Amino acid sequence: MKFTSPDPTFYPSARLAMEGPREELAYVVALAADGGGPSGIPDGLAVVDLDPTSAGYGTIVHWLSAPTAGDELHHFGWNACSSALCPYAPHPHLERRYLIIPGIRSSRIYVIDTKADPRRPEIVKRIEPEQLIRRTGYTRPHTVHCGPDGIYISALGDGKGDGPGGIFLLDHYSFEPLGRWEIDRGPQFFAYDFWWHINQDILISSEWGVPWMLEDGVLPEQLMKGAYGRALHVWDIRKRRHLQKLDLGEDQQMVLEVRPAHDPRKTYGFTGVVLSLKDLSSSVWLWHRDGDRWAIQKVIEIPAEPAPEEELPPLLKSFRAVPPLLTDLDLSLDDRFLYLSCWGTGELLQYDVTDPFHPKRVSGLRLGGIRRSAAHPSSPEKPLNGGCQMVEVSRDGKRVYLTNSLYRAWDEQFYPAGIRGWMALAHAEEEGLRWDEKFFVEFPATHRPHQIRLQGGDCSTDSFCFP
Amino acid sequence: MTRALPWAMAFGLGAFHGLNPAMGWLFAVALGYQEEKRRAIFEAIGALATGHCLAVGAAVILFWAAGAWLPSHWIAVGSAGLLVGFGLYWLLRPRHPRWVGMHVRLRELVLWAFLMATAHGAGLMLFPALGAASLCGQGGSRLPVGSALGMAAIHTIGYWAVALGMALIVFEKVGLSFLRKAWWNLDVLWGTALLLAAGTLLLYP
């Protein structure tokens, strides 16, 4: 720990974070393709070399195996980030050092130290599921956000695999679970992602479903009933109370990632809806402050692509279309570009959201996809499966990293042939997106990659209290 | 000369407290940026100085009142004990306060500064100065309450001047990158200062 200055990866503002050094390593969670059951193979954390001057550029340089099988590592985050500079609870001499990695199936949480050797991180602590349930009442931990006063983690359900899901806190120093975050949850029942407008003391959470609706795959009869999540929830962070429910409508199913503007003076953000029951389209919605309340409206719609029945997996045959399945989105630190990844069609879309109410499409690329199986330019003859899924943008906004697996049980439904894991890189240039031909990481057949975290922070980890 | 020394100490400690971003100036900078005007900084520092003054004033009154029915060496030892406790806490186990958020009214800032100063033992740090004032200022007799409060006031002026200066310099001149380069671990410095104050009390009770 340095005495005279904060961790150099803490930035007071998003603007300063964009001027920071280029990322050299990525940490990517990889789940065992068979769930670990039959083979006993555990999930892992891959360390990927991102330094173009290095001989190992675009390869996995280290593999950290989980000690037990069946965790389903999914989303994860840092113990501390730029929010440590927030003036009401400043702790600038914490370090961005530990990755907090929950198993979304096992409800076990690993704490991984990246400091001694960033290229060879090590597990230093485990929080067992029993302890998590006892302390918080929650299971299936998902999103990890480093808050100014502790580590916030969302969880999909309770000890019985039902709801409500919610948010719990980990202590910043000991990583012990402190308890359930909500004091008054109002009508909120489903959980998934969350983030905040830190200078407004507002937290926004989204809805996927409770564990029994998710863990054996998407349940078509539940989906047709519109039973999955369809709303955002607005919370008062200080009072930990529910303020408002933003209902997107009965056709909208599964409201996933939330991406508030990084500039703390702005009071809007974007969220993605996976599926419309009306026409299988995906959509992006903009929430924004409207007087004393919050409002939400649709700003982007991505249509489904018609397809012959024989080219579709059983789940989709009767619809004769490939839904785009917008499953992740990411906003550049200057709040200018929004990146959407459509796991069904394999499309990565770049929108200019300088005017958040009127996004303009700038460019798009394809990789994988249910029907197209679009190839990477590094080997144009080789069709790829899975599709653009988890997307992470570099701090300077110039590089967009992608992986292709969603969630094991759902992978099998949409890509029944089995997903071969890959990670790709697109450069965001003046004229739009372009694939990096030298960067294409093929994961071992035993594993599939999910979320990516960039060394020193990225566009979905840090929150800034200064503009 | 020696009469002025305790007052200089009180003022200097105020300046030291003002220098600590955790005591308020950083909050004022953030509010200045959030509202995009310099006026917000003046208002915030005013509110913060009020809260700080109340916290220090309360500690000073406590010290003064204790003098009415306790022998001075008991007060010295008791205060030193408190200082050591706070000092070790800030050296070994700094924790997150969770009293307010970012979206605050001015009276909440007053409360925040009051709680921050109290939790950091800011008022306690003044005890050696108070002890010294009653010794060399009043020739062994008890320090008048007016002087004790004057000490808190002088302390607050030091705090206010430095905090306002820091906030304005960062907001107007050097900008936010300053926070990345020069943010000392004041928890360590603070804990050390508390221990030094305890030592002073024990050596010169």
XYZ file of C-alpha atoms in Angstrom:
672
model
C 0.000 0.000 0.000
C 1.362 3.354 -0.997
C 1.307 5.999 1.658
C 1.336 9.162 -0.370
C -1.159 8.455 -3.157
C -4.215 6.272 -3.763
C -4.212 3.081 -5.804
C -3.245 4.321 -9.287
C -6.250 2.511 -10.786
C -8.674 4.694 -8.803
C -9.821 7.670 -10.839
C -11.858 10.571 -9.462
C -13.729 10.897 -12.753
C -14.538 8.856 -15.840
C -12.679 11.399 -17.930
C -9.446 10.764 -15.999
C -10.001 7.014 -16.203
C -10.061 7.295 -19.999
C -6.586 8.843 -19.886
C -5.168 5.953 -17.846
C -2.774 3.351 -19.260
C -3.941 0.624 -21.641
C -5.076 -2.685 -20.094
C -2.574 -5.553 -20.323
C -4.475 -8.472 -18.846
C -8.033 -9.748 -18.842
C -9.544 -12.079 -16.287
C -12.220 -14.264 -17.847
C -14.358 -16.772 -15.957
C -14.875 -20.082 -17.707
C -17.446 -22.668 -16.751
C -17.047 -26.398 -17.246
C -19.002 -27.249 -20.403
C -20.747 -30.193 -18.748
C -21.358 -28.329 -15.499
C -18.705 -30.412 -13.793
C -21.201 -33.145 -12.977
C -20.157 -36.065 -15.180
C -16.478 -35.185 -15.569
C -15.770 -33.612 -12.204
C -13.986 -30.802 -14.032
C -14.184 -27.533 -12.065
C -14.723 -24.065 -13.494
C -11.774 -21.763 -13.866
C -10.456 -18.259 -14.251
C -8.446 -17.636 -17.411
C -5.822 -14.904 -17.530
C -5.592 -13.543 -21.078
C -2.677 -11.470 -22.367
C -3.909 -8.208 -23.929
C -0.550 -6.569 -24.527
C -0.009 -6.349 -28.308
C 3.754 -6.066 -27.861
C 3.890 -9.326 -25.929
C 4.567 -12.730 -27.501
C 1.548 -14.102 -25.668
C -0.904 -11.531 -27.114
C -4.339 -13.050 -27.480
C -3.572 -16.255 -25.577
C -4.485 -17.689 -22.213
C -1.341 -17.288 -20.118
C -2.630 -18.824 -16.912
C -5.518 -20.962 -15.768
C -6.718 -20.950 -12.170
C -8.987 -23.910 -11.421
C -11.734 -23.697 -8.827
C -11.171 -26.222 -6.028
C -14.636 -27.763 -6.421
C -16.783 -28.616 -9.440
C -20.226 -27.235 -10.233
C -19.912 -23.578 -9.221
C -20.961 -22.027 -12.559
C -18.758 -18.945 -12.352
C -20.681 -16.218 -14.125
C -20.324 -12.535 -13.203
C -17.688 -11.074 -10.916
C -16.038 -7.859 -9.847
C -13.338 -6.042 -7.921
C -13.176 -5.567 -4.169
C -12.553 -1.841 -4.594
C -12.585 0.686 -7.398
C -12.796 4.419 -8.064
C -15.793 4.769 -5.752
C -13.254 4.557 -2.896
C -12.507 8.219 -3.685
C -16.111 9.257 -3.037
C -15.947 12.082 -0.515
C -18.606 10.986 1.947
C -16.750 7.762 2.751
C -13.271 8.178 1.262
C -10.948 5.201 1.558
C -8.363 5.980 -1.079
C -5.834 3.588 0.371
C -7.818 0.462 -0.241
C -6.422 -1.432 -3.213
C -8.007 -2.830 -6.347
C -6.519 -6.178 -5.634
C -9.096 -8.917 -5.105
C -11.567 -10.388 -7.570
C -14.815 -11.413 -5.944
C -16.136 -14.349 -7.989
C -19.502 -15.885 -7.114
C -20.676 -19.282 -8.339
C -24.189 -18.628 -9.554
C -25.183 -22.282 -9.183
C -23.307 -23.290 -6.038
C -23.726 -19.928 -4.252
C -20.082 -20.200 -3.171
C -17.986 -17.018 -3.421
C -14.250 -16.998 -4.098
C -11.929 -14.139 -3.229
C -8.925 -14.100 -5.534
C -5.761 -12.108 -4.959
C -4.196 -10.599 -8.085
C -1.492 -8.554 -6.402
C 1.487 -10.843 -5.836
C 1.546 -11.821 -9.503
C -1.266 -10.401 -11.616
C -0.631 -13.103 -14.205
C -1.005 -15.875 -11.626
C -3.832 -14.946 -9.265
C -4.587 -17.130 -6.254
C -7.655 -18.024 -4.221
C -7.306 -16.562 -0.732
C -10.795 -16.991 0.725
C -14.046 -18.870 0.171
C -17.475 -17.986 1.449
C -19.475 -21.191 1.600
C -23.147 -21.293 0.552
C -24.350 -22.206 4.056
C -22.673 -19.132 5.466
C -24.135 -16.907 2.764
C -27.661 -18.185 3.434
C -27.250 -17.857 7.185
C -25.997 -14.289 7.008
C -28.107 -12.915 4.155
C -30.942 -15.324 3.342
C -29.918 -15.138 -0.311
C -28.469 -17.583 -2.833
C -27.275 -17.500 -6.476
C -25.043 -14.428 -6.197
C -24.693 -12.539 -9.460
C -23.493 -8.951 -10.024
C -20.615 -7.626 -7.903
C -20.177 -3.861 -7.509
C -17.512 -2.111 -5.462
C -19.356 0.542 -3.483
C -17.879 3.406 -1.483
C -18.853 1.706 1.775
C -18.682 -2.017 1.009
C -19.076 -4.624 -1.707
C -22.610 -4.939 -3.058
C -23.706 -8.247 -4.630
C -27.060 -9.112 -6.150
C -28.563 -12.586 -5.669
C -31.297 -14.263 -7.664
C -33.144 -16.143 -4.960
C -33.491 -17.551 -1.475
C -32.337 -20.805 0.100
C -35.143 -22.801 -1.533
C -34.466 -21.632 -5.072
C -37.461 -19.322 -5.017
C -37.708 -15.571 -4.411
C -37.385 -12.863 -3.565
C -33.902 -12.203 -4.812
C -32.109 -9.066 -3.738
C -28.819 -7.493 -2.763
C -26.440 -8.207 0.102
C -23.257 -6.581 1.347
C -19.745 -7.881 1.939
C -17.381 -6.120 4.295
C -14.663 -4.237 2.404
C -11.863 -5.554 4.585
C -12.784 -9.029 5.784
C -15.090 -9.996 2.855
C -17.546 -11.419 5.367
C -21.193 -11.245 4.287
C -22.838 -8.524 6.357
C -26.470 -9.183 5.571
C -29.356 -8.314 3.336
C -29.209 -4.798 1.946
C -32.900 -3.932 1.525
C -34.839 -2.538 4.462
C -38.048 -2.109 2.470
C -38.212 -3.972 -0.844
C -41.723 -2.797 -1.784
C -43.091 -4.858 -4.699
C -39.647 -6.082 -5.836
C -39.400 -9.875 -6.153
C -37.098 -10.737 -9.070
C -33.456 -9.725 -9.083
C -30.620 -9.741 -11.579
C -28.333 -6.777 -12.216
C -28.054 -3.463 -10.395
C -26.003 -0.286 -10.402
C -26.423 3.245 -9.175
C -26.475 6.987 -9.711
C -24.057 7.427 -6.891
C -24.343 11.210 -6.571
C -28.131 11.020 -6.494
C -28.173 8.229 -3.875
C -30.254 6.194 -6.313
C -29.835 2.482 -7.046
C -31.432 0.806 -10.064
C -32.060 -2.963 -10.106
C -33.366 -5.236 -12.858
C -35.312 -8.499 -13.166
C -34.522 -11.890 -14.684
C -36.314 -14.594 -12.696
C -36.006 -16.759 -9.598
C -33.678 -19.801 -9.670
C -36.296 -22.467 -10.465
C -37.255 -20.509 -13.599
C -33.640 -20.389 -14.804
C -31.537 -23.291 -13.698
C -32.972 -25.966 -16.003
C -33.139 -23.643 -18.984
C -35.716 -21.110 -20.091
C -39.192 -22.542 -19.382
C -41.275 -21.964 -22.530
C -44.639 -22.124 -20.741
C -43.469 -19.529 -18.202
C -42.094 -17.376 -20.982
C -45.328 -17.510 -22.968
C -47.207 -16.489 -19.832
C -44.893 -13.500 -19.514
C -43.765 -14.730 -16.101
C -40.131 -13.569 -16.336
C -38.984 -10.153 -15.124
C -40.244 -7.070 -16.956
C -39.428 -4.106 -14.722
C -36.702 -1.961 -13.196
C -36.735 -0.871 -9.583
C -35.535 2.481 -8.270
C -34.159 2.539 -4.717
C -33.000 5.125 -2.205
C -29.456 3.998 -1.362
C -29.292 5.849 1.940
C -32.567 4.586 3.305
C -32.285 1.260 1.450
C -35.909 1.589 0.450
C -37.800 0.893 -2.719
C -38.955 4.105 -4.351
C -40.498 3.229 -7.680
C -41.158 0.356 -10.058
C -40.658 1.051 -13.749
C -42.780 -1.490 -15.588
C -41.780 -2.007 -19.205
C -45.023 -3.707 -20.186
C -46.384 -7.239 -20.327
C -44.717 -8.147 -23.638
C -41.230 -7.409 -22.362
C -39.424 -10.398 -20.927
C -36.135 -10.406 -18.987
C -34.704 -6.986 -18.231
C -31.022 -7.645 -17.757
C -27.969 -5.370 -17.558
C -28.272 -1.825 -16.237
C -25.795 0.798 -17.467
C -26.199 4.220 -15.885
C -24.311 7.175 -17.345
C -20.804 7.365 -15.855
C -20.881 11.160 -15.430
C -22.421 11.591 -11.958
C -24.251 14.746 -13.049
C -26.293 12.799 -15.589
C -29.443 11.098 -14.411
C -30.172 8.520 -17.072
C -29.092 5.063 -18.074
C -29.774 2.149 -20.383
C -31.095 -1.337 -19.892
C -31.667 -4.192 -22.333
C -34.724 -6.401 -22.754
C -33.983 -9.877 -24.108
C -37.284 -10.675 -25.728
C -40.593 -9.160 -26.734
C -43.417 -11.725 -26.741
C -45.062 -9.791 -29.556
C -42.391 -10.196 -32.227
C -39.283 -11.752 -30.583
C -37.449 -8.432 -30.892
C -34.962 -7.174 -28.308
C -34.917 -3.591 -27.141
C -32.935 -0.986 -25.253
C -34.749 1.272 -22.798
C -33.678 4.593 -21.350
C -34.554 5.431 -17.775
C -34.252 9.049 -16.744
C -35.241 11.435 -14.010
C -38.502 13.170 -14.727
C -39.159 15.821 -12.072
C -39.315 14.045 -8.730
C -39.939 10.658 -10.303
C -38.190 8.397 -12.772
C -39.472 7.488 -16.218
C -38.539 4.899 -18.819
C -38.962 4.641 -22.567
C -37.863 2.401 -25.417
C -35.073 3.946 -27.513
C -33.766 1.062 -29.656
C -35.561 -1.943 -31.103
C -33.710 -4.829 -32.745
C -35.979 -7.052 -34.869
C -35.845 -10.848 -35.069
C -34.485 -12.370 -38.289
C -36.791 -14.753 -40.189
C -35.296 -18.232 -40.680
C -36.413 -21.581 -42.086
C -37.557 -24.071 -39.492
C -34.902 -26.677 -40.268
C -32.106 -24.263 -39.399
C -33.457 -23.563 -35.935
C -33.050 -25.337 -32.597
C -36.200 -27.155 -31.311
C -37.087 -24.311 -28.967
C -37.378 -21.807 -31.830
C -38.716 -23.972 -34.695
C -42.329 -22.896 -34.313
C -41.370 -19.215 -34.434
C -39.475 -19.463 -37.748
C -37.164 -16.674 -36.643
C -33.911 -16.062 -34.809
C -34.504 -13.644 -31.941
C -31.603 -11.214 -31.446
C -31.464 -12.062 -27.702
C -29.820 -8.876 -26.477
C -28.078 -10.247 -23.398
C -25.452 -7.639 -22.582
C -24.677 -4.008 -23.192
C -21.876 -1.684 -22.156
C -21.506 2.090 -22.167
C -18.154 3.755 -22.889
C -16.773 5.908 -20.084
C -17.469 9.133 -21.999
C -21.154 8.103 -22.162
C -20.927 8.363 -25.920
C -21.104 4.832 -27.318
C -23.403 2.032 -26.281
C -22.410 -1.484 -27.341
C -25.079 -4.147 -27.644
C -24.418 -7.829 -28.028
C -27.088 -10.017 -29.547
C -26.410 -13.592 -28.563
C -29.028 -15.069 -30.925
C -27.951 -13.381 -34.145
C -24.294 -13.054 -33.118
C -24.327 -9.344 -33.747
C -22.331 -6.653 -31.956
C -23.913 -3.226 -32.459
C -22.413 0.175 -31.768
C -24.756 3.124 -31.134
C -23.919 6.765 -30.608
C -25.915 7.786 -27.531
C -24.640 11.358 -27.191
C -28.347 12.213 -27.273
C -29.612 9.359 -25.095
C -33.206 9.825 -26.242
C -32.218 9.362 -29.892
C -29.458 6.750 -30.285
C -27.855 6.572 -33.735
C -26.532 3.295 -35.084
C -22.858 3.674 -36.030
C -21.684 0.209 -36.975
C -22.112 -3.511 -36.409
C -20.137 -6.753 -36.667
C -21.127 -10.409 -36.580
C -19.512 -13.414 -34.974
C -21.237 -16.770 -34.459
C -25.028 -16.675 -34.290
C -27.699 -19.387 -34.263
C -28.140 -19.450 -38.017
C -25.194 -17.572 -39.528
C -22.347 -19.068 -37.485
C -20.268 -16.140 -38.745
C -16.517 -16.815 -38.847
C -13.685 -14.695 -37.477
C -11.344 -13.066 -40.034
C -8.410 -14.961 -38.530
C -9.862 -18.170 -40.016
C -12.671 -17.241 -42.407
C -13.457 -20.861 -43.290
C -14.324 -21.919 -39.797
C -17.930 -21.385 -38.676
C -18.309 -20.328 -35.046
C -21.084 -21.099 -32.641
C -22.333 -19.259 -29.669
C -22.698 -15.570 -30.370
C -21.470 -12.205 -29.167
C -22.531 -12.243 -25.549
C -20.626 -10.700 -22.628
C -19.155 -7.419 -23.804
C -16.543 -5.348 -22.009
C -15.126 -2.028 -23.201
C -11.649 -0.754 -22.373
C -11.335 2.376 -20.242
C -10.221 4.499 -23.193
C -13.196 3.250 -25.213
C -11.043 1.962 -28.073
C -11.330 -1.790 -27.596
C -14.392 -3.988 -27.189
C -13.887 -7.525 -25.854
C -16.458 -10.301 -26.259
C -17.137 -13.866 -25.183
C -19.809 -16.263 -26.425
C -21.396 -18.343 -23.648
C -24.525 -17.264 -21.749
C -25.551 -19.690 -19.026
C -25.006 -23.409 -19.275
C -28.584 -24.677 -19.330
C -29.579 -21.956 -21.799
C -26.545 -22.582 -24.014
C -27.909 -26.099 -24.692
C -31.325 -24.779 -25.718
C -30.169 -22.147 -28.173
C -26.975 -23.855 -29.349
C -27.798 -27.585 -28.993
C -24.595 -28.601 -30.783
C -22.687 -27.348 -27.753
C -20.793 -24.087 -27.548
C -17.079 -23.932 -28.357
C -15.827 -21.053 -26.291
C -14.067 -18.040 -27.792
C -13.069 -14.520 -26.927
C -12.668 -11.818 -29.571
C -11.621 -8.177 -29.761
C -13.098 -5.403 -31.890
C -11.364 -2.056 -32.284
C -13.630 0.982 -32.125
C -12.249 3.421 -34.662
C -13.440 6.578 -36.394
C -15.391 4.653 -39.014
C -16.774 2.110 -36.574
C -15.910 -1.379 -35.375
C -13.267 -3.691 -36.837
C -12.186 -7.156 -35.668
C -8.606 -7.577 -34.502
C -7.346 -10.407 -36.720
C -4.555 -11.260 -34.312
C -6.817 -11.571 -31.311
C -9.001 -14.635 -31.190
C -8.794 -16.783 -28.068
C -10.133 -20.313 -28.414
C -11.033 -21.816 -25.085
C -10.378 -25.494 -24.388
C -13.349 -27.680 -25.392
C -13.963 -28.394 -21.724
C -14.759 -24.783 -20.867
C -16.870 -21.811 -21.961
C -16.029 -18.171 -21.180
C -18.453 -15.701 -19.673
C -17.710 -12.329 -18.064
C -14.466 -10.436 -18.721
C -12.793 -8.082 -16.268
C -9.945 -5.897 -17.427
C -6.940 -5.325 -15.214
C -7.221 -1.911 -13.588
C -10.926 -1.497 -14.332
C -13.240 -1.300 -17.313
C -16.543 0.251 -18.345
C -18.798 -1.792 -16.075
C -16.908 -1.748 -12.782
C -16.065 1.727 -11.583
C -18.343 4.452 -10.287
C -17.216 8.039 -10.049
C -18.324 10.742 -7.626
C -16.671 13.503 -9.644
C -17.571 14.455 -13.217
C 5.195 33.794 23.955
C 4.258 30.712 25.976
C 0.788 32.170 26.455
C 0.271 32.207 22.728
C 1.568 28.699 22.215
C -1.623 26.790 23.150
C -3.625 29.067 20.860
C -1.193 28.477 18.034
C -1.507 24.759 18.700
C -5.305 24.967 18.501
C -5.073 26.903 15.258
C -2.469 24.540 13.806
C -4.537 21.499 14.670
C -7.504 23.158 12.983
C -5.397 23.603 9.863
C -4.350 19.945 10.064
C -7.980 18.859 10.347
C -8.885 21.083 7.433
C -6.202 19.435 5.354
C -7.736 15.959 5.768
C -10.017 15.221 2.802
C -12.051 12.924 5.055
C -12.931 15.963 7.185
C -14.769 17.708 4.404
C -12.982 19.678 1.711
C -13.261 16.813 -0.750
C -17.000 16.699 -0.208
C -17.169 20.411 -0.952
C -15.228 19.915 -4.196
C -17.616 17.152 -5.297
C -20.616 19.356 -4.554
C -19.013 22.211 -6.451
C -18.634 19.987 -9.510
C -22.072 18.465 -9.093
C -23.754 21.867 -9.061
C -21.172 23.332 -11.416
C -20.664 26.505 -9.390
C -18.109 27.844 -6.955
C -20.802 29.118 -4.604
C -21.628 25.529 -3.655
C -18.087 25.167 -2.268
C -18.398 28.201 0.000
C -21.756 26.994 1.276
C -20.501 23.479 1.854
C -17.331 24.563 3.678
C -19.436 26.871 5.849
C -21.705 23.991 6.809
C -18.780 21.646 7.356
C -16.954 24.169 9.568
C -20.129 24.555 11.636
C -20.360 20.803 12.167
C -16.669 20.549 12.951
C -16.933 23.448 15.407
C -19.870 21.811 17.197
C -17.957 18.549 17.563
C -14.783 20.203 18.823
C -16.781 22.596 21.002
C -18.605 19.668 22.617
C -15.316 17.921 23.399
C -13.864 21.150 24.806
C -16.888 21.724 27.065
C -16.595 18.149 28.270
C -12.929 18.679 29.097
C -13.687 21.942 30.830
C -16.601 20.505 32.833
C -14.520 17.522 33.903
C -12.060 20.010 35.386
C -14.722 21.148 37.852
C -14.727 17.918 39.832
C -11.700 15.903 38.766
C -8.042 16.522 39.601
C -6.092 17.564 36.537
C -3.862 14.508 36.421
C -6.929 12.271 36.271
C -8.205 14.237 33.320
C -4.827 13.978 31.652
C -4.648 10.224 32.098
C -8.298 9.734 31.061
C -7.887 11.901 27.968
C -4.643 10.175 27.072
C -6.425 6.832 27.333
C -9.154 8.041 24.984
C -6.590 9.423 22.556
C -4.620 6.188 22.511
C -7.864 4.280 21.864
C -8.854 6.489 18.944
C -5.283 6.578 17.647
C -4.903 2.821 17.581
C -8.337 2.485 15.988
C -7.375 4.738 13.081
C -4.002 3.076 12.716
C -5.194 -0.503 12.859
C -8.814 -0.693 11.874
C -10.059 2.187 9.749
C -13.706 1.550 8.846
C -16.258 3.028 6.525
C -18.598 5.579 7.939
C -22.113 5.226 6.537
C -23.955 8.287 7.667
C -24.981 10.078 4.555
C -24.910 9.678 0.824
C -23.870 12.114 -1.856
C -27.158 13.917 -2.341
C -27.137 16.110 0.762
C -28.726 19.239 2.146
C -26.569 21.726 4.056
C -27.865 20.682 7.477
C -26.929 17.100 6.627
C -23.426 18.337 5.861
C -23.311 19.934 9.321
C -24.288 16.591 10.843
C -21.809 14.721 8.648
C -18.922 17.006 9.698
C -19.984 16.695 13.335
C -20.011 12.905 13.185
C -16.805 12.680 11.145
C -14.938 14.935 13.582
C -16.309 13.069 16.591
C -15.517 9.636 15.183
C -12.013 10.767 14.329
C -11.487 12.147 17.836
C -10.849 15.609 16.403
C -11.867 17.374 19.625
C -9.733 15.068 21.739
C -6.689 16.140 19.821
C -7.176 19.597 21.297
C -6.869 18.434 24.901
C -3.100 18.959 25.227
C -3.571 22.542 24.016
C -6.338 23.073 26.564
C -4.216 21.561 29.279
C -1.305 23.771 28.307
C -3.529 26.857 28.276
C -4.759 26.241 31.797
C -1.185 25.702 32.956
C 0.777 28.509 31.402
C -2.096 30.848 30.593
C -3.752 30.981 33.966
C -0.898 30.163 36.294
C -2.317 26.873 37.495
C -5.891 28.014 38.095
C -8.793 26.744 36.023
C -9.200 27.818 32.449
C -12.239 30.122 32.068
C -14.938 28.606 29.891
C -14.699 31.570 27.563
C -11.070 30.775 26.817
C -11.899 27.111 26.288
C -14.551 28.019 23.745
C -12.227 30.574 22.220
C -9.800 27.731 21.656
C -12.501 25.823 19.768
C -13.255 28.955 17.752
C -9.606 29.532 16.811
C -9.393 25.869 15.890
C -12.437 26.196 13.634
C -10.983 29.238 11.902
C -7.861 27.233 11.102
C -10.011 24.387 9.841
C -12.222 26.641 7.753
C -9.339 28.521 6.121
C -7.399 25.422 5.103
C -10.435 23.406 3.996
C -11.726 26.281 1.893
C -8.269 26.864 0.440
C -7.836 23.194 -0.471
C -11.304 22.966 -2.015
C -10.838 26.117 -4.086
C -7.342 25.209 -5.248
C -8.472 21.784 -6.421
C -11.711 23.069 -7.950
C -10.265 26.141 -9.660
C -6.633 25.400 -10.386
C -5.138 21.949 -10.173
C -8.200 19.874 -10.968
C -9.148 16.359 -10.017
C -5.930 14.691 -11.140
C -4.468 16.121 -7.933
C -6.405 13.451 -6.056
C -4.583 10.697 -7.910
C -1.109 12.048 -7.177
C -1.149 13.548 -3.746
C -3.580 11.942 -1.393
C -1.703 10.942 1.709
C -2.908 8.150 3.879
C -4.160 10.530 6.509
C -5.677 7.718 8.547
C -2.132 6.729 9.459
C -1.053 10.328 10.002
C -4.203 10.969 12.011
C -3.731 7.942 14.242
C -0.143 9.020 14.841
C -1.230 12.555 15.704
C -3.718 11.184 18.248
C -0.997 9.077 19.853
C 1.333 12.085 19.945
C -1.385 14.095 21.655
C -1.746 11.320 24.225
C 2.002 11.336 24.781
C 1.998 15.097 25.271
C -0.748 14.838 27.880
C 1.100 12.164 29.798
C 4.460 13.946 29.681
C 3.060 17.387 30.530
C -0.128 16.708 32.447
